[in-house]
Structure formats: structure tokens, C-alpha cells
Short mmCIF file of C-alpha atoms in Angstrom, two decimals:
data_model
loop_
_atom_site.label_atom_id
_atom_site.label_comp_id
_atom_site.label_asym_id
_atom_site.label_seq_id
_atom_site.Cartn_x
_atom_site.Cartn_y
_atom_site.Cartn_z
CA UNK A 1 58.81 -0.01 55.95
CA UNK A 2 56.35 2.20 57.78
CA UNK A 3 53.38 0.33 59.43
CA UNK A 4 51.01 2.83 58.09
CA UNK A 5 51.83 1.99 54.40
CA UNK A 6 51.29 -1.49 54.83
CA UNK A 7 47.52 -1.08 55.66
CA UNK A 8 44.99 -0.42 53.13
CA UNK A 9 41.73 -0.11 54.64
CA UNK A 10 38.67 1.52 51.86
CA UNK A 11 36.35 3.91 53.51
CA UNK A 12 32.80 2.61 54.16
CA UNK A 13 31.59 6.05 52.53
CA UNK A 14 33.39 6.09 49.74
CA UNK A 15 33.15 2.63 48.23
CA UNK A 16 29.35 1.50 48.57
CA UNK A 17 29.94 -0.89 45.66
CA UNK A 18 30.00 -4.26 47.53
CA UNK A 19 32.54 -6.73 46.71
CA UNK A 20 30.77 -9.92 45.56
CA UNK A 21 29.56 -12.66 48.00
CA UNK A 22 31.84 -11.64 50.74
CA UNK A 23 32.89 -8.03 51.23
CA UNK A 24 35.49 -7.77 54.19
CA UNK A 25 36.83 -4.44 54.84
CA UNK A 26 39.30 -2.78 57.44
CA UNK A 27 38.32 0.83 57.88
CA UNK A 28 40.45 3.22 59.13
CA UNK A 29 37.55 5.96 59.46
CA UNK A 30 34.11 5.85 59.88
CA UNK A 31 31.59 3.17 59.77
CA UNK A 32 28.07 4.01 58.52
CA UNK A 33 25.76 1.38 59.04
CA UNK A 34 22.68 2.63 57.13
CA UNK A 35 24.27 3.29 54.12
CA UNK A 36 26.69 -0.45 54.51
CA UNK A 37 23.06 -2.07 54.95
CA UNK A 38 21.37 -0.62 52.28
CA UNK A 39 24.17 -1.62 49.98
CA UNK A 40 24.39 -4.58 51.18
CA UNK A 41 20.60 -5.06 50.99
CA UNK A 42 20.68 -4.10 47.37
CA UNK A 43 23.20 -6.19 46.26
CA UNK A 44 21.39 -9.36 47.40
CA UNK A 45 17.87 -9.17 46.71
CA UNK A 46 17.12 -12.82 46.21
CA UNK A 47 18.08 -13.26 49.66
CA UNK A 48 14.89 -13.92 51.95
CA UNK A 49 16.61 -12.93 54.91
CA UNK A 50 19.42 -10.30 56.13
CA UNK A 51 20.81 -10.18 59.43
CA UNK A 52 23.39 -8.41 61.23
CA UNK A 53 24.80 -6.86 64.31
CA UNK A 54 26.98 -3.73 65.01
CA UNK A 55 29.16 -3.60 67.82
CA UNK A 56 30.05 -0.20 69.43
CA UNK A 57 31.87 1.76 71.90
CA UNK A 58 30.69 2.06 75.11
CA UNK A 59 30.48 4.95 76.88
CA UNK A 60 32.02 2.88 80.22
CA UNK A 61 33.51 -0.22 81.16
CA UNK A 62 32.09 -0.99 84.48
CA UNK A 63 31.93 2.16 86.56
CA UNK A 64 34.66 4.05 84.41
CA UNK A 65 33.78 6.21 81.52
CA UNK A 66 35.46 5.09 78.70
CA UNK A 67 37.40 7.86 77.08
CA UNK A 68 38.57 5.87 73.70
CA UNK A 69 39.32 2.89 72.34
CA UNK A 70 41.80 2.17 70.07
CA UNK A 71 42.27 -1.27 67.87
CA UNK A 72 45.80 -2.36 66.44
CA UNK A 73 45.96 -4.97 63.44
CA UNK A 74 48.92 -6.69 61.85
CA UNK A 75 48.36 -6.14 58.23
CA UNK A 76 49.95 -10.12 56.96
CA UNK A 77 47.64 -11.83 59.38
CA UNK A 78 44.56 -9.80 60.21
CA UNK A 79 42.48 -9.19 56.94
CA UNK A 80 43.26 -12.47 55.64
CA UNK A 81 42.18 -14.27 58.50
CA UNK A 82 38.76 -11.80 58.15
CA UNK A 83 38.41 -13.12 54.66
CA UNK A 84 39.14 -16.73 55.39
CA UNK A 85 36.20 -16.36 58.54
CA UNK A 86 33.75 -14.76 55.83
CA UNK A 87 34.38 -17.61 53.66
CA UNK A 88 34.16 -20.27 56.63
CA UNK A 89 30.54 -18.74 57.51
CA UNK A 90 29.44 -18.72 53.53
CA UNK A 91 29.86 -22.26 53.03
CA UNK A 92 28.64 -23.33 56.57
CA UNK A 93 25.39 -21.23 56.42
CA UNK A 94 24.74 -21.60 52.51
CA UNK A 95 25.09 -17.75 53.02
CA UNK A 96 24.39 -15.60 49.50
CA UNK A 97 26.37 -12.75 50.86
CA UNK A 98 28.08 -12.08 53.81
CA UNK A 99 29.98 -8.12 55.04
CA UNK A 100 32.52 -8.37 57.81
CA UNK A 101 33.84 -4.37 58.56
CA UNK A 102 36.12 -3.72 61.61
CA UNK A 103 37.38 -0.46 62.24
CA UNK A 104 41.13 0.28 63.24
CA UNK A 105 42.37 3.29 64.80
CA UNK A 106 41.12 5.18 67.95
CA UNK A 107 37.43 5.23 68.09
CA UNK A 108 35.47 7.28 70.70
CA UNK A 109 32.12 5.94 72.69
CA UNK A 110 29.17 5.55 70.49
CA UNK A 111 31.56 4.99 67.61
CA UNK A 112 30.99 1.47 65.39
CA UNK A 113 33.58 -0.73 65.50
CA UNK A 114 32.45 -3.94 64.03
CA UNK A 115 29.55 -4.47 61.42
CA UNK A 116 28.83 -7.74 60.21
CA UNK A 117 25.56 -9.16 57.96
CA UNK A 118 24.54 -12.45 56.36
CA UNK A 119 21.79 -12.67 53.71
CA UNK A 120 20.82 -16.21 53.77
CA UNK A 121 17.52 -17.61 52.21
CA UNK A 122 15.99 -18.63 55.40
CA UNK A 123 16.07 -16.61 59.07
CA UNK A 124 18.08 -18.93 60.99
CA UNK A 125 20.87 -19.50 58.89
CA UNK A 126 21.30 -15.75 58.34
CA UNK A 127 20.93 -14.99 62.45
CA UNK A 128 23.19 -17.95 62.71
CA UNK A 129 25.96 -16.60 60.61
CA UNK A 130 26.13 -13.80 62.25
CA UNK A 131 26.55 -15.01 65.88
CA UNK A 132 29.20 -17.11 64.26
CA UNK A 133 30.93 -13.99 62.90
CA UNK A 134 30.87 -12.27 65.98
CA UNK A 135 32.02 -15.30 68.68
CA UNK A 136 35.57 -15.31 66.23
CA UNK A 137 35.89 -11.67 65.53
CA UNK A 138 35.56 -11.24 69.15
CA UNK A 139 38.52 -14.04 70.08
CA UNK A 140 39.61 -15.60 66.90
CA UNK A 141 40.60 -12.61 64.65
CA UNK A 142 44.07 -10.87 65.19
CA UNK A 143 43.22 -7.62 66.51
CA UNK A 144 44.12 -6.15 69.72
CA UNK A 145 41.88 -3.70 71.79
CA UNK A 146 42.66 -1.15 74.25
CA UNK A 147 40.63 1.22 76.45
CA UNK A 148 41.51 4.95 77.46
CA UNK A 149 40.02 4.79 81.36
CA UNK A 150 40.73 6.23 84.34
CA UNK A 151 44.58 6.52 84.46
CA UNK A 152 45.81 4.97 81.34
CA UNK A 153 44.93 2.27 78.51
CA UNK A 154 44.29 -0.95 79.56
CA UNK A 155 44.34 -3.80 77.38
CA UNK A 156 41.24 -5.96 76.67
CA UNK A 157 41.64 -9.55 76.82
CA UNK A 158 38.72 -12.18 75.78
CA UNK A 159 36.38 -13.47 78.94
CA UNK A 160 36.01 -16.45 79.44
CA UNK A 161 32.86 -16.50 78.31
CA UNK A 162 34.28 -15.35 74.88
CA UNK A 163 35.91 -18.28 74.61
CA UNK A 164 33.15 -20.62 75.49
CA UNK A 165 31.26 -18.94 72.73
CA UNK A 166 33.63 -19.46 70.32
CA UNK A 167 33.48 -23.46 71.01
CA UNK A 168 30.50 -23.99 70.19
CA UNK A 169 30.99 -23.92 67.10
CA UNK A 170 33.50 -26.64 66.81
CA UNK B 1 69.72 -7.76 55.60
CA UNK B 2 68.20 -8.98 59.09
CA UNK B 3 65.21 -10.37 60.48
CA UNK B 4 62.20 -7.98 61.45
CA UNK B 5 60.68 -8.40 64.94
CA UNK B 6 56.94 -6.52 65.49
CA UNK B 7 55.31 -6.97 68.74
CA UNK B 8 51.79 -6.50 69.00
CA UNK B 9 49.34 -5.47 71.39
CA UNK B 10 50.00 -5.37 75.05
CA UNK B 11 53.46 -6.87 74.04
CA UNK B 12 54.58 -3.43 72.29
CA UNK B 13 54.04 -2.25 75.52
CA UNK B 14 56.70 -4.06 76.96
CA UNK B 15 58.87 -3.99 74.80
CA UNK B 16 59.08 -0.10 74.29
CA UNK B 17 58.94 -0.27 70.21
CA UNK B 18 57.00 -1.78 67.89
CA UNK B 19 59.26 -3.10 66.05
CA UNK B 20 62.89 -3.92 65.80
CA UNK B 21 66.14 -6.04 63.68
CA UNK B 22 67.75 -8.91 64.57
CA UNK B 23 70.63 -10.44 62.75
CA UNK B 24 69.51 -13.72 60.71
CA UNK B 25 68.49 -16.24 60.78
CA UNK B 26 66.88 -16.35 63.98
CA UNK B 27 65.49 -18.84 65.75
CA UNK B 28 63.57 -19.84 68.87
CA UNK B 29 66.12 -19.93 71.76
CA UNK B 30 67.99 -16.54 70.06
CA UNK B 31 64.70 -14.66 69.74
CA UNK B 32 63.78 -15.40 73.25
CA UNK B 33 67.68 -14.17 74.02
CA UNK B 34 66.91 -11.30 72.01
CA UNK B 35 63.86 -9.80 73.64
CA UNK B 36 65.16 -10.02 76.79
CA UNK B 37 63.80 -11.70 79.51
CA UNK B 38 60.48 -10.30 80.29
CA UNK B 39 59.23 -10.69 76.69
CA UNK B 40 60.53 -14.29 76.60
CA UNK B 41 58.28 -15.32 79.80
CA UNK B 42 55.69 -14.13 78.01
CA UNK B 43 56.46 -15.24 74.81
CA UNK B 44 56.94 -18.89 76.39
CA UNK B 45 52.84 -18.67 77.49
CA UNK B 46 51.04 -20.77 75.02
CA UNK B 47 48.88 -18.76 74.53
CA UNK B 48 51.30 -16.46 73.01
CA UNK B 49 51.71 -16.77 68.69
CA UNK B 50 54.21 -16.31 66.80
CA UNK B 51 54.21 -15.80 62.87
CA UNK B 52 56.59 -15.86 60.52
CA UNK B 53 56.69 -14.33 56.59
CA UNK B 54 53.27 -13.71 56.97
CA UNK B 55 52.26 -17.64 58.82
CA UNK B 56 51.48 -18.10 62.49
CA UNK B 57 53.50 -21.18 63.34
CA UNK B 58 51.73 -24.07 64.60
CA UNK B 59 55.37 -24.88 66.57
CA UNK B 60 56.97 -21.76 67.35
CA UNK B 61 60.02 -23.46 69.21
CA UNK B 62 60.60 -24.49 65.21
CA UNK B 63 60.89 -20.71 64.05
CA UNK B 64 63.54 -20.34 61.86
CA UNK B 65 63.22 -16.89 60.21
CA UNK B 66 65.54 -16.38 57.34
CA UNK B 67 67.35 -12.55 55.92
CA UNK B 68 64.44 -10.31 54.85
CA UNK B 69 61.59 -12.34 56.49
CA UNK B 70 59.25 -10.64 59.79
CA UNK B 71 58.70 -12.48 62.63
CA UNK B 72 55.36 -10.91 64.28
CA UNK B 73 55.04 -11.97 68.70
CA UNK B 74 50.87 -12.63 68.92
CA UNK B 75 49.49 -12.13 72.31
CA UNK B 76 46.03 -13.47 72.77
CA UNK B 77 43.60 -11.08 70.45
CA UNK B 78 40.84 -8.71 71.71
CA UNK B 79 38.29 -8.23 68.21
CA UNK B 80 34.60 -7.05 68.05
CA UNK C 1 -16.48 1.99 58.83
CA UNK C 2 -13.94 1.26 55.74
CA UNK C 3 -11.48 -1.10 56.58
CA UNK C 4 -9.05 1.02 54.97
CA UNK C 5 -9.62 4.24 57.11
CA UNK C 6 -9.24 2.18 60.52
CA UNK C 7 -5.01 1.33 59.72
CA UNK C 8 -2.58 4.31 60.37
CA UNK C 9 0.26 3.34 59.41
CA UNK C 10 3.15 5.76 59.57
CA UNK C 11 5.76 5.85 56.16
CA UNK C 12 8.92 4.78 56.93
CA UNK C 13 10.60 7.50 54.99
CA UNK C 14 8.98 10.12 56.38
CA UNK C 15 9.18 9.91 59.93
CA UNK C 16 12.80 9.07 61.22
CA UNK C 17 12.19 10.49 64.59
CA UNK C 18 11.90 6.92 66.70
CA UNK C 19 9.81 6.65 69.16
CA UNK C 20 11.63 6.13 72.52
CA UNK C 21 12.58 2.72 73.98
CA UNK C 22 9.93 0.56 71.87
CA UNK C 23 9.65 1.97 68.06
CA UNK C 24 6.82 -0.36 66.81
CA UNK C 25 4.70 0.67 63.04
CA UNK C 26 2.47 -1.10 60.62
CA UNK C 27 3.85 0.39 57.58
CA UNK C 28 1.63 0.44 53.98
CA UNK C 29 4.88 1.40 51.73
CA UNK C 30 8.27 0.88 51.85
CA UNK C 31 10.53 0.06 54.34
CA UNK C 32 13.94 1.79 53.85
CA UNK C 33 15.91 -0.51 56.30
CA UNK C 34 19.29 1.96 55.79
CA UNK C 35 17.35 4.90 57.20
CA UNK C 36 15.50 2.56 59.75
CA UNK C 37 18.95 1.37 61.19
CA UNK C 38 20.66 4.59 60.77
CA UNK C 39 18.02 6.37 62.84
CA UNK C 40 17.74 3.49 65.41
CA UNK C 41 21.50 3.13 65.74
CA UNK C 42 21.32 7.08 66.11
CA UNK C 43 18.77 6.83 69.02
CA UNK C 44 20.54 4.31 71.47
CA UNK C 45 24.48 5.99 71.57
CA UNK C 46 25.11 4.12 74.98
CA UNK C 47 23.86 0.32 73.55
CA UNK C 48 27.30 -1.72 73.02
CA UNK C 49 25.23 -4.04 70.08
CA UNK C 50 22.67 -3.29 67.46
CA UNK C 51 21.44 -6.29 65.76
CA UNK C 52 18.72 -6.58 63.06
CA UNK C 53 16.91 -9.17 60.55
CA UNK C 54 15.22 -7.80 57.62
CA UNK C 55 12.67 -10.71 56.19
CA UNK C 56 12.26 -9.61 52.52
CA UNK C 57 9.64 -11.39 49.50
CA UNK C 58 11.46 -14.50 47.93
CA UNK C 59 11.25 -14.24 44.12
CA UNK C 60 10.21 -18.38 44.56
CA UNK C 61 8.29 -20.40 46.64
CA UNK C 62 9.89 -23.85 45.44
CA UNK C 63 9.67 -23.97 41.95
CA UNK C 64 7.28 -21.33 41.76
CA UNK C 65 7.78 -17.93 40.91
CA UNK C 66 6.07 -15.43 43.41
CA UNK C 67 4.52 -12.60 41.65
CA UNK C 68 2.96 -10.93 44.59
CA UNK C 69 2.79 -11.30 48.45
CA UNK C 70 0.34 -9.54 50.33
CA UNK C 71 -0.45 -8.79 53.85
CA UNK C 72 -4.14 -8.92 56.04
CA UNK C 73 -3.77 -7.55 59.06
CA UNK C 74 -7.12 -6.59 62.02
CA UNK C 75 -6.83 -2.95 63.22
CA UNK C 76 -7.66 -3.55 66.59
CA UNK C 77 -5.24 -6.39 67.43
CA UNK C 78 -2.33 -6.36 64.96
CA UNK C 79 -0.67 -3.07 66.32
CA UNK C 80 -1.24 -3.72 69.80
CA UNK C 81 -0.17 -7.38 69.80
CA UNK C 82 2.74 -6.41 68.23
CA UNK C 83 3.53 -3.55 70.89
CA UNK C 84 2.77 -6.02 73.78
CA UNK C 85 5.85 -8.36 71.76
CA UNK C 86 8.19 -5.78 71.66
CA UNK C 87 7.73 -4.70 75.67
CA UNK C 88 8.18 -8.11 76.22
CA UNK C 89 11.74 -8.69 74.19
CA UNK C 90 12.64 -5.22 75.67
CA UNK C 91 12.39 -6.63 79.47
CA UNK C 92 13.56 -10.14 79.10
CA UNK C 93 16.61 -9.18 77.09
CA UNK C 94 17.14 -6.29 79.23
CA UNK C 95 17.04 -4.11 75.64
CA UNK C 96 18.09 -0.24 76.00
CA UNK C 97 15.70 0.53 72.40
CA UNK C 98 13.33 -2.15 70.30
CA UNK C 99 12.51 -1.61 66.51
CA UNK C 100 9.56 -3.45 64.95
CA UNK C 101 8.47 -2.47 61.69
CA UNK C 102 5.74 -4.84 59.71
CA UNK C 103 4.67 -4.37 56.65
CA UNK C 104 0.85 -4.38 55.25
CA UNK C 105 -0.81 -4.28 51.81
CA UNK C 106 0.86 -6.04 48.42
CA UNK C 107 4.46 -6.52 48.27
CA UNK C 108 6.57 -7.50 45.10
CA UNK C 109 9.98 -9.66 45.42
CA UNK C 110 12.89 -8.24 47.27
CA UNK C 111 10.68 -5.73 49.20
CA UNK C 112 10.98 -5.89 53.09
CA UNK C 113 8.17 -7.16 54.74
CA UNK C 114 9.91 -7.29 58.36
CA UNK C 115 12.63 -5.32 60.05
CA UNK C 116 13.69 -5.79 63.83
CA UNK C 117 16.25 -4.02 65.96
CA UNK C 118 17.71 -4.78 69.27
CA UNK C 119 19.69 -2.48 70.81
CA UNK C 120 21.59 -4.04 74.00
CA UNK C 121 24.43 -3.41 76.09
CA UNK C 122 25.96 -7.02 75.15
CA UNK C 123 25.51 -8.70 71.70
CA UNK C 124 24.13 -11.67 73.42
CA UNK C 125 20.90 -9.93 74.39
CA UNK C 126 20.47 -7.93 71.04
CA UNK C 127 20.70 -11.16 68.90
CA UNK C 128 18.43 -13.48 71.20
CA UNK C 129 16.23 -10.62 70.90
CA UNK C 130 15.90 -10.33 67.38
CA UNK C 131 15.52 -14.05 67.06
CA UNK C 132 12.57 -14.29 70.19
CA UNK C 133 11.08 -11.23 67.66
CA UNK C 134 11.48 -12.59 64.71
CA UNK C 135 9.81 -16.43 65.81
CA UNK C 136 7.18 -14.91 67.46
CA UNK C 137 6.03 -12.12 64.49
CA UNK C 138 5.73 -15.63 62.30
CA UNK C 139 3.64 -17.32 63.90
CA UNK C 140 2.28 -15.55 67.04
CA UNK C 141 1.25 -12.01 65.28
CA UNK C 142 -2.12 -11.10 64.51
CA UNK C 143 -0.98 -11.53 60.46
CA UNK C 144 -2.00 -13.43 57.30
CA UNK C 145 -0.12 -13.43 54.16
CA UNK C 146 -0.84 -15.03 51.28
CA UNK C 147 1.65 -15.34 47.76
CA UNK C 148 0.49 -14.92 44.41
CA UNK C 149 1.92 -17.71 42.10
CA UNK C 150 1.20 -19.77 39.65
CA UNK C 151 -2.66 -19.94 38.65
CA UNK C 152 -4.01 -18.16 41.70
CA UNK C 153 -3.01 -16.50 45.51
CA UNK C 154 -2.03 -19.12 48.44
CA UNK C 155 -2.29 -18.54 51.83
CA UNK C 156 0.66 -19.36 54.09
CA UNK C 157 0.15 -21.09 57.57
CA UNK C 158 3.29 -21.35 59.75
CA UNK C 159 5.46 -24.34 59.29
CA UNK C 160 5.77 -27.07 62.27
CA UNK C 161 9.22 -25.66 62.75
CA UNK C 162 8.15 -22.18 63.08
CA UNK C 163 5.91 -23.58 65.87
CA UNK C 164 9.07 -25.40 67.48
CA UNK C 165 11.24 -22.62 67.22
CA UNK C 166 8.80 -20.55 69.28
CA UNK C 167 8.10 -22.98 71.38
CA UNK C 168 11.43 -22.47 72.75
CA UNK C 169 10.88 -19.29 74.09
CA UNK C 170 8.10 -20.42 76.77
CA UNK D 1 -27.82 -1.73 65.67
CA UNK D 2 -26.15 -4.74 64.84
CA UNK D 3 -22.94 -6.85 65.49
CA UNK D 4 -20.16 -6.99 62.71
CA UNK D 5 -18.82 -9.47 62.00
CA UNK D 6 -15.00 -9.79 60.41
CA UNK D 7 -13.33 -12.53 58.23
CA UNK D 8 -9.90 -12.54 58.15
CA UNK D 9 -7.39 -14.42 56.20
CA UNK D 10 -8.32 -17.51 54.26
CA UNK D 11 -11.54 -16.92 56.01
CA UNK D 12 -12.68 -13.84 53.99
CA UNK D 13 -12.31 -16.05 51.20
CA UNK D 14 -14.55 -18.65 52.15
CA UNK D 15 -17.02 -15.79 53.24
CA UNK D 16 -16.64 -14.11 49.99
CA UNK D 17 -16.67 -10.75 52.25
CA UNK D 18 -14.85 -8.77 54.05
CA UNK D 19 -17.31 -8.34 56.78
CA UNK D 20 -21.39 -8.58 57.03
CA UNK D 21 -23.41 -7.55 59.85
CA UNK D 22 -25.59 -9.82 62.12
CA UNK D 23 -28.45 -9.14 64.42
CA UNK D 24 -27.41 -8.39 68.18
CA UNK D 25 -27.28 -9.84 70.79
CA UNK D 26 -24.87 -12.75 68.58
CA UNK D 27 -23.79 -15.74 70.64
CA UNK D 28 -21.76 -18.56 69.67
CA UNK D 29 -24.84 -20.98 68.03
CA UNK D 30 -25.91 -17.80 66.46
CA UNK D 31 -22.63 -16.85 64.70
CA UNK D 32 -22.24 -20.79 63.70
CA UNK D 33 -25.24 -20.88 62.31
CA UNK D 34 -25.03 -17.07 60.42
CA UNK D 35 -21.59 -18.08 58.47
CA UNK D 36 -23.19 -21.27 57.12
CA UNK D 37 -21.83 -24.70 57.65
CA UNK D 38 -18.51 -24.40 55.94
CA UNK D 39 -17.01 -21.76 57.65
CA UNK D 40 -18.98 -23.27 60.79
CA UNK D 41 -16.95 -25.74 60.08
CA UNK D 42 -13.61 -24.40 60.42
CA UNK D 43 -14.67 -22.05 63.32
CA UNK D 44 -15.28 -25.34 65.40
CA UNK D 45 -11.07 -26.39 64.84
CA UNK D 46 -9.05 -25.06 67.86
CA UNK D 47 -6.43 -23.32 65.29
CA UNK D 48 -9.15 -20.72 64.72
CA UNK D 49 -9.86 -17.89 67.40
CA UNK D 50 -12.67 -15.29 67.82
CA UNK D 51 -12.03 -11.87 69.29
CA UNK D 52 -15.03 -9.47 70.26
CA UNK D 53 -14.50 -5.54 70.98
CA UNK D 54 -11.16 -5.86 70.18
CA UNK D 55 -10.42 -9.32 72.90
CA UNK D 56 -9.42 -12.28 71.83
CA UNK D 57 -11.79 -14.68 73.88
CA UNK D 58 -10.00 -17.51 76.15
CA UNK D 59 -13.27 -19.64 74.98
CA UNK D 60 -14.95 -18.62 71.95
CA UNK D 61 -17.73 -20.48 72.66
CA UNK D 62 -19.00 -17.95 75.31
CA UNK D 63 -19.15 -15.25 72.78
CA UNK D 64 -21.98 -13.02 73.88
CA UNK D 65 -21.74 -9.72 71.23
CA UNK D 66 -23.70 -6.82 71.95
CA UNK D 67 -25.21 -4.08 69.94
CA UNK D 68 -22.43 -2.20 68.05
CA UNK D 69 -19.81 -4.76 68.67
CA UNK D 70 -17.16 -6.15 66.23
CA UNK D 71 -16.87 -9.98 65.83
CA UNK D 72 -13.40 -11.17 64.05
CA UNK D 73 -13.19 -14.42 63.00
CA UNK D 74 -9.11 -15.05 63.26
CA UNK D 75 -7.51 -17.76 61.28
CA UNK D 76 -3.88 -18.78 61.76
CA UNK D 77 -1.15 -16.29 61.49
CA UNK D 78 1.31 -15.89 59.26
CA UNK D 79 3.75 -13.01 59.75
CA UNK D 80 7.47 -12.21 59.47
#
């Protein structure tokens, strides 16, 4: 069985019919964030507030230019522990939708890798969401990073500070 | 049949492939035998998964993966 | 001197060109948040975040239903108070861009009234940003708004808790 | 010449105008006593400033408006 066939990421062009109150996607190519937030927008207009936050690439990691980045996922684990998070954040922030996208694949610098957005009916619980999104995607979601610097690819582990993060929310 | 091992992340790295067979069933002191010692220090690391048929065990010295079934070797995880 | 002729607002359709670091508008029609973020995320290629809250018209206020909401604003303080906000998020969180987009004039339910950006090299720093934004355009802006439900329009004063959430901040 | 003077908010409603000029110079007693006692009223309560050519004043009981000046009578915010 070929890893490749096991992964069925939808492209964020393509598909800009959102899945219900939680749409979580894998993407194997691009990310476009205007047209995921107008959708996304759209599909939840009773919602007083929507938040959200797109990570990218960055062009360097300290004082080396970055030259890519690639992310590898393990198709049994990874989206269903994306779905499970989306779920965890709807019922904890009374959420009326909620979009987690994380790209696979080898990304370049300015490239999105992560979009997430909660439409909540107040400000803070939609803000809130999100940070909560972002402290597990970052060390709580199976998906393993690498950057192309300097000599090679190094592999990203989560700071400490990631994990600190990520407890305060238990 | 056999059992199917995938390592992921920096643990592909070390072991060369991303994925390989092992006779079954296999369990906990024969995978560590079977990945060689390198991969079984690091697999020892608690912070270090592994999942079987699709669950990440919350005991991985109880793995006990049976014909057909993948075990997957979880180092810690890098998202966002 | 009309009021009217005093207020410049730019469209947000027309004009996706940002304006460098600090990208700050009184807008009198709508606010196309997928272009906005498109653009903005366009503009700042080296930020390692985006994040953004979009505050949009409630269809109810309680049990009411909101017909209308509209927004007063005073030509000579509004825009620049609202400049002076974003320099200040853009040097305490250290921002590489700032988006700040308020809506004026009548609004109907599930229209934006508010969209903020941060752009930072860490998420940290975009999402504080948005939230210092966000607390301080509700109750520290020069801005009234007032809803139009049931027999008549109601002005809206800032809640205690929009006071104590920008309290925070000083 | 004259001083204008600006209601904004829930203030215009009380006025019943958007704006209405006033003889200059206009200083604080003045302006209290051209709005009438009601919105003297709620000019007096802390929550509502006073800005003149464009600046809010620290004390809005030293307004001193001069010929061609603008007066804006600011009521609490509501933005966002």
C-alpha cells in the first residue's frame, strides 16, 4: 500500500463549499486564505464574531534562510486527531463554526501552512478558540516538520515554550 | 501476512525507510529487537508513541500487533 | 460645511493596494474581508502569523431582532484616533503590517462592521494584537452605534467588561 | 463668525441637531448655558468629553472657543 494513496487531502480552491460546523482539511496544495475566509464568513452569518490566524513560512530560521519546509502526516492518526481538536474547541468555546486547514507536502517561504478560524457569537470566545487551535496544532497534532537550511533538513521539534502553551489549557 | 512498521518523522531518518514487515505478531521486546538498536533507544524515550491499527497506545510495552495490522513509531510532533 | 462631505472614506473593494506598515480606513460600504486578508496576507510575505477578527451585525440583541445598526463617527478625531491605535499595537507587539478597517453609516445583519489584521513574526504577537485592537476600538474609539429594534433605535454604551478587558492593557 | 458646535451620539438626539452655531468667543458657562439644562446636564458627568479644533480637552471646563472653531460634544463610545 503506497503512502500516497492513503491520503486524501481536498484542495482549498476547488471545494469552497464548507463542511458544516467544523470543516478540517489536509491540503496537499495551496492554501488561499481570502477565498477560505470568505467562505467561511458566508457560511456563518449569525456569528457576531470571526477570528483566525494563518501561520506561514518564514523566509529564515534565525540567521539562515530557509529554503523549504516540508510537513509529513500519518494518514490513521493525523486528520482524525484534527477533527477530534475542532470538535474539542466547538463545545469548549460554544463555537458556531470552526476551519482547521494544514498543508502537507514541501512548502516554500511565504507559503501558508496552517489556517484556522472560529465564528463564535461574542469576540473572546472566537479569539479564544483560536489560540486554543493553534497551542495543539503546534504540539498536540501528529505532524512532523522539517526545514531545508544551510546544509541539510533539520527537524523541528516543539520549544518549550510550545509546550507551556499548550498547558494552559488543561 | 506480517505486521507493518512506518516510522515517522526524524525516525525515518534513522531508520533508512519508511516503512518495513515484520513477521507477526509482534510485540514490545521483538519490535525493539527488530529495529535495531539505535531506533530502540529512541523508541524507549517516553516521549516517543507508538500506535497500533490506527490507536496510539497509552502502554506501548503492551503492543501486541496481530497479521495484517500497522504499527506506526511517533516521535514527538512539530504542527503549525 | 456638510457633515457628509468632511468623511473620505476609501471602498474596500476598490482599493486593494495597502498602505504600508499601518493600513487604517473608515469605510461607508462594504467590507469584503476575503479581499482585505488576501491583500494584507499578500503585503507582509516575511510575517510567520496573520491573525484577524471580523466583528459582524448580530441578527438579535437578546430577544430582539436587530433590523438596522448604524454608525456616528467625528471627522476630525475618529480617523486619527484610530491611526494613533494602530501605531501603537504595531510597536508594542513588534507587528511587521497592521490592518484596521471600521465601518460607518447603516449596516444590516451579517455585514462587517470591524476587521483587524496583525501580521507578526510569531503568532503570539499577531493574536495579542488583534485582541489589544479589538478591546480598545469598543470602547476607546471615537465611535457611537446605535441598533434599530423593536419600536425605535438604541444606543449602545460599552459593557463593564469591555471596560475590564481594556483595562488590561494599561 | 461663530463657534460650531457638534452633538454626537445620543447627544444629537437630545439636541434634536446635528450641529448649531454659537456666538464666539464660547467658554464653558457659555456652552452650558447655550444647550439648555438637559444636555447641560449630561455635559457636567465625567463619561462625557469636549474636544475643540479637533483636541480633546484634558479639562473641558477650560474650553475657551474662538471665532471659526468647532465644539464637539463627545458622548461614550461604542465601536467594534
Amino acid at each position: 500500500m503506497a503512502r500516497k494513496s492513503r491520503c486524501c487531502p481536498r484542495s482549498a480552491v476547488a471545494r469552497l463549499a464548507l463542511s458544516g460546523a467544523a470543516d478540517v482539511r489536509l491540503l496537499e496544495a495551496g492554501l488561499s486564505v481570502g477565498e477560505a475566509l470568505a467562505a467561511f464568513n458566508a457560511a456563518h452569518p449569525q456569528a457576531g464574531g470571526v477570528a483566525s490566524f494563518l501561520g506561514k513560512v518564514r523566509p529564515s530560521a534565525g540567521d539562515s534562510p530557509v529554503k523549504a519546509l516540508e510537513l509529513t502526516h500519518y494518514e490513521p492518526l493525523t486528520l482524525p486527531g484534527m477533527e477530534h481538536l475542532a470538535e474539542q474547541a466547538r463545545k469548549r468555546f460554544a463555537l458556531d463554526g470552526v476551519l482547521v486547514w494544514h498543508r502537507i507536502g514541501v512548502l516554500t517561504p511565504g507559503e501558508g501552512i496552517v489556517l484556522v478560524a472560529a465564528a463564535a457569537r461574542h469576540r473572546r470566545g472566537a479569539l479564544e478558540a483560536v489560540d486554543f487551535l493553534m497551542d495543539h496544532l503546534k504540539s498536540a497534532a501528529w505532524l512532523w516538520k522539517r526545514e531545508k537550511r544551510g546544509i541539510g533538513w533539520h527537524w523541528i521539534e516543539p520549544r518549550a515554550e510550545d509546550h507551556a502553551a499548550l498547558a494552559r489549557w488543561q | 501476512m506480517a505486521v507493518r512498521i512506518v516510522f515517522l518523522g526524524p525516525l525515518r531518518d534513522l531508520a533508512g525507510v519508511a516503512e518495513r514487515d515484520a513477521p507477526a505478531p509482534l510485540d514490545w521486546a521483538t519490535l525493539l529487537e527488530t529495529v535495531g538498536p539505535q531506533l530502540a533507544e529512541q523508541l524507549r524515550e517516553e516521549r516517543v508513541h507508538v500506535a497500533c491499527a490506527g490507536k496510539v497506545l497509552a502502554d506501548k510495552t503492551a503492543l501486541l500487533a496481530r497479521d495484517g495490522e500497522e504499527v506506526a513509531l511517533l516521535p514527538p510532533v512539530s504542527g503549525g
